[in-house]
Tab-separated table of C-alpha atoms in Angstrom:
chain	number	residue	atom	x	y	z
W	27	MET	CA	-9.556	-18.719	-51.983
W	28	GLY	CA	-11.304	-16.725	-54.772
W	29	GLU	CA	-15.038	-17.004	-55.639
W	30	ALA	CA	-15.716	-19.308	-58.341
W	31	LYS	CA	-16.899	-17.903	-61.613
W	32	LYS	CA	-20.406	-18.611	-62.527
W	33	ALA	CA	-21.000	-19.953	-65.994
W	34	LYS	CA	-22.859	-17.735	-68.380
W	35	TYR	CA	-26.013	-18.629	-70.233
W	36	ARG	CA	-25.168	-18.391	-74.005
W	37	VAL	CA	-27.956	-16.369	-75.764
W	38	GLY	CA	-28.820	-16.514	-79.575
W	39	ILE	CA	-30.757	-13.410	-80.676
W	40	ILE	CA	-33.153	-14.267	-83.612
W	41	GLY	CA	-34.137	-10.991	-85.280
W	42	THR	CA	-31.384	-8.482	-85.017
W	43	GLY	CA	-33.366	-5.441	-85.959
W	44	GLY	CA	-33.833	-2.423	-83.373
W	45	HIS	CA	-36.074	-4.345	-80.881
W	46	GLY	CA	-33.599	-7.412	-81.030
W	47	THR	CA	-30.715	-5.237	-80.444
W	48	ARG	CA	-32.418	-3.693	-77.263
W	49	PHE	CA	-32.924	-7.280	-76.057
W	50	ALA	CA	-29.463	-8.199	-76.734
W	51	ARG	CA	-28.114	-5.144	-74.778
W	52	THR	CA	-30.268	-6.269	-71.841
W	53	PHE	CA	-28.733	-9.833	-71.978
W	54	GLN	CA	-25.261	-8.273	-72.202
W	55	LEU	CA	-25.864	-6.194	-68.938
W	56	ASN	CA	-26.834	-9.368	-67.111
W	57	PRO	CA	-23.687	-11.007	-65.610
W	58	LEU	CA	-25.324	-14.309	-66.048
W	59	THR	CA	-25.901	-14.138	-69.890
W	60	GLU	CA	-23.818	-13.432	-72.829
W	61	VAL	CA	-25.009	-12.812	-76.522
W	62	VAL	CA	-23.053	-15.344	-78.652
W	63	ALA	CA	-24.862	-15.209	-81.960
W	64	GLY	CA	-27.454	-13.260	-84.107
W	65	VAL	CA	-29.943	-14.261	-86.869
W	66	ASN	CA	-31.521	-12.189	-89.464
W	67	PRO	CA	-32.365	-12.702	-93.129
W	68	SER	CA	-31.498	-9.031	-93.649
W	69	GLN	CA	-27.724	-9.218	-94.227
W	70	GLU	CA	-27.392	-5.278	-93.546
W	71	SER	CA	-29.129	-5.646	-90.172
W	72	LEU	CA	-27.243	-8.740	-89.286
W	73	ASP	CA	-23.774	-7.275	-90.197
W	74	LEU	CA	-24.528	-4.315	-87.991
W	75	PHE	CA	-25.559	-6.407	-85.071
W	76	CYS	CA	-22.567	-8.618	-85.335
W	77	LYS	CA	-20.288	-5.838	-85.336
W	78	ARG	CA	-22.026	-4.154	-82.296
W	79	PHE	CA	-21.760	-7.458	-80.183
W	80	ASN	CA	-18.638	-9.095	-81.931
W	81	VAL	CA	-20.653	-12.376	-82.420
W	82	PRO	CA	-21.037	-14.647	-85.564
W	83	GLY	CA	-24.227	-14.019	-87.595
W	84	TYR	CA	-26.632	-16.439	-89.558
W	85	ASN	CA	-29.382	-16.030	-91.945
W	86	ASP	CA	-31.264	-18.984	-90.646
W	87	TYR	CA	-31.885	-19.734	-86.937
W	88	ARG	CA	-31.539	-23.415	-87.695
W	89	GLU	CA	-27.966	-23.006	-88.799
W	90	MET	CA	-27.315	-21.030	-85.646
W	91	LEU	CA	-28.708	-23.811	-83.456
W	92	GLU	CA	-26.556	-26.487	-85.376
W	93	LYS	CA	-23.213	-24.579	-85.084
W	94	GLU	CA	-23.602	-22.681	-81.772
W	95	ASP	CA	-24.173	-24.026	-78.241
W	96	ILE	CA	-27.194	-21.978	-77.413
W	97	ASP	CA	-28.835	-21.969	-73.856
W	98	ILE	CA	-31.383	-19.263	-74.373
W	99	ALA	CA	-32.913	-18.538	-77.706
W	100	ALA	CA	-34.437	-15.161	-77.992
W	101	PRO	CA	-36.685	-14.919	-81.041
W	102	ILE	CA	-37.677	-11.376	-81.417
W	103	LEU	CA	-39.859	-11.445	-84.312
W	104	PRO	CA	-43.122	-10.454	-85.824
W	105	VAL	CA	-45.891	-12.578	-84.765
W	106	LYS	CA	-46.314	-14.598	-87.935
W	107	PRO	CA	-42.912	-16.528	-87.983
W	108	ASN	CA	-42.789	-16.710	-84.113
W	109	PRO	CA	-44.644	-19.965	-83.555
W	110	GLU	CA	-42.446	-21.974	-86.108
W	111	VAL	CA	-39.140	-20.511	-84.586
W	112	VAL	CA	-40.187	-21.091	-81.048
W	113	ILE	CA	-41.142	-24.668	-81.710
W	114	GLY	CA	-38.020	-25.181	-83.694
W	115	CYS	CA	-35.845	-23.974	-80.844
W	116	ALA	CA	-37.605	-26.171	-78.274
W	117	ARG	CA	-37.120	-29.137	-80.638
W	118	ALA	CA	-33.327	-28.227	-81.111
W	119	GLY	CA	-33.047	-28.589	-77.194
W	120	VAL	CA	-32.352	-24.929	-75.911
W	121	LYS	CA	-32.789	-24.476	-72.196
W	122	ALA	CA	-35.016	-21.656	-72.327
W	123	ILE	CA	-36.892	-19.425	-74.884
W	124	MET	CA	-37.479	-15.635	-74.464
W	125	CYS	CA	-39.791	-14.243	-77.075
W	126	GLU	CA	-41.574	-11.202	-78.000
W	127	LYS	CA	-45.334	-10.597	-77.621
W	128	PRO	CA	-47.667	-11.381	-79.019
W	129	ILE	CA	-46.261	-14.888	-79.263
W	130	ALA	CA	-48.863	-16.058	-81.875
W	131	GLY	CA	-51.808	-14.875	-84.093
W	132	SER	CA	-53.993	-17.505	-82.666
W	133	LEU	CA	-54.791	-19.494	-79.425
W	134	GLU	CA	-54.229	-22.810	-81.346
W	135	LYS	CA	-50.613	-21.811	-82.451
W	136	ALA	CA	-49.950	-20.339	-78.913
W	137	ASP	CA	-51.101	-23.582	-77.270
W	138	ARG	CA	-48.672	-25.672	-79.624
W	139	MET	CA	-45.824	-23.462	-78.716
W	140	VAL	CA	-46.494	-23.870	-74.929
W	141	GLU	CA	-46.889	-27.468	-75.252
W	142	GLU	CA	-43.753	-27.961	-77.197
W	143	CYS	CA	-41.839	-26.163	-74.544
W	144	ARG	CA	-43.714	-27.720	-71.548
W	145	SER	CA	-43.397	-31.256	-72.765
W	146	ARG	CA	-39.485	-30.814	-72.897
W	147	GLY	CA	-39.269	-28.839	-69.457
W	148	ILE	CA	-38.155	-25.723	-71.393
W	149	PRO	CA	-39.222	-22.349	-69.760
W	150	LEU	CA	-41.090	-20.174	-72.231
W	151	ALA	CA	-41.200	-16.509	-71.492
W	152	SER	CA	-42.834	-13.700	-73.439
W	153	GLY	CA	-42.755	-9.935	-72.713
W	154	ASP	CA	-41.366	-6.677	-73.534
């Protein structure tokens, strides 16, 4: 009898610039994850990302969360929009969030992000 195939975690990359593309490549190399969508307000960056990974693209992360079944949200964003996006992903019910550092511009915003995730049992990771 063959070994059962493990389900892959579906990853949505929010921020499809150079750094987001590097994160996406890392997720693609992991046999337990697959990149299934990208988000960027810049259409040029988004189009390139979608072509590279053969995935649909969105200009707003909320639309991606509505239309795609995302397990892991990966907001790879500048610090200013990061808290709103992380909190929005947590409230949308993703299973995990992997964001870039620094996660917020103030301890108060970082605490809100952590609390939104903690209260829902959602792992929040940050790093490079």
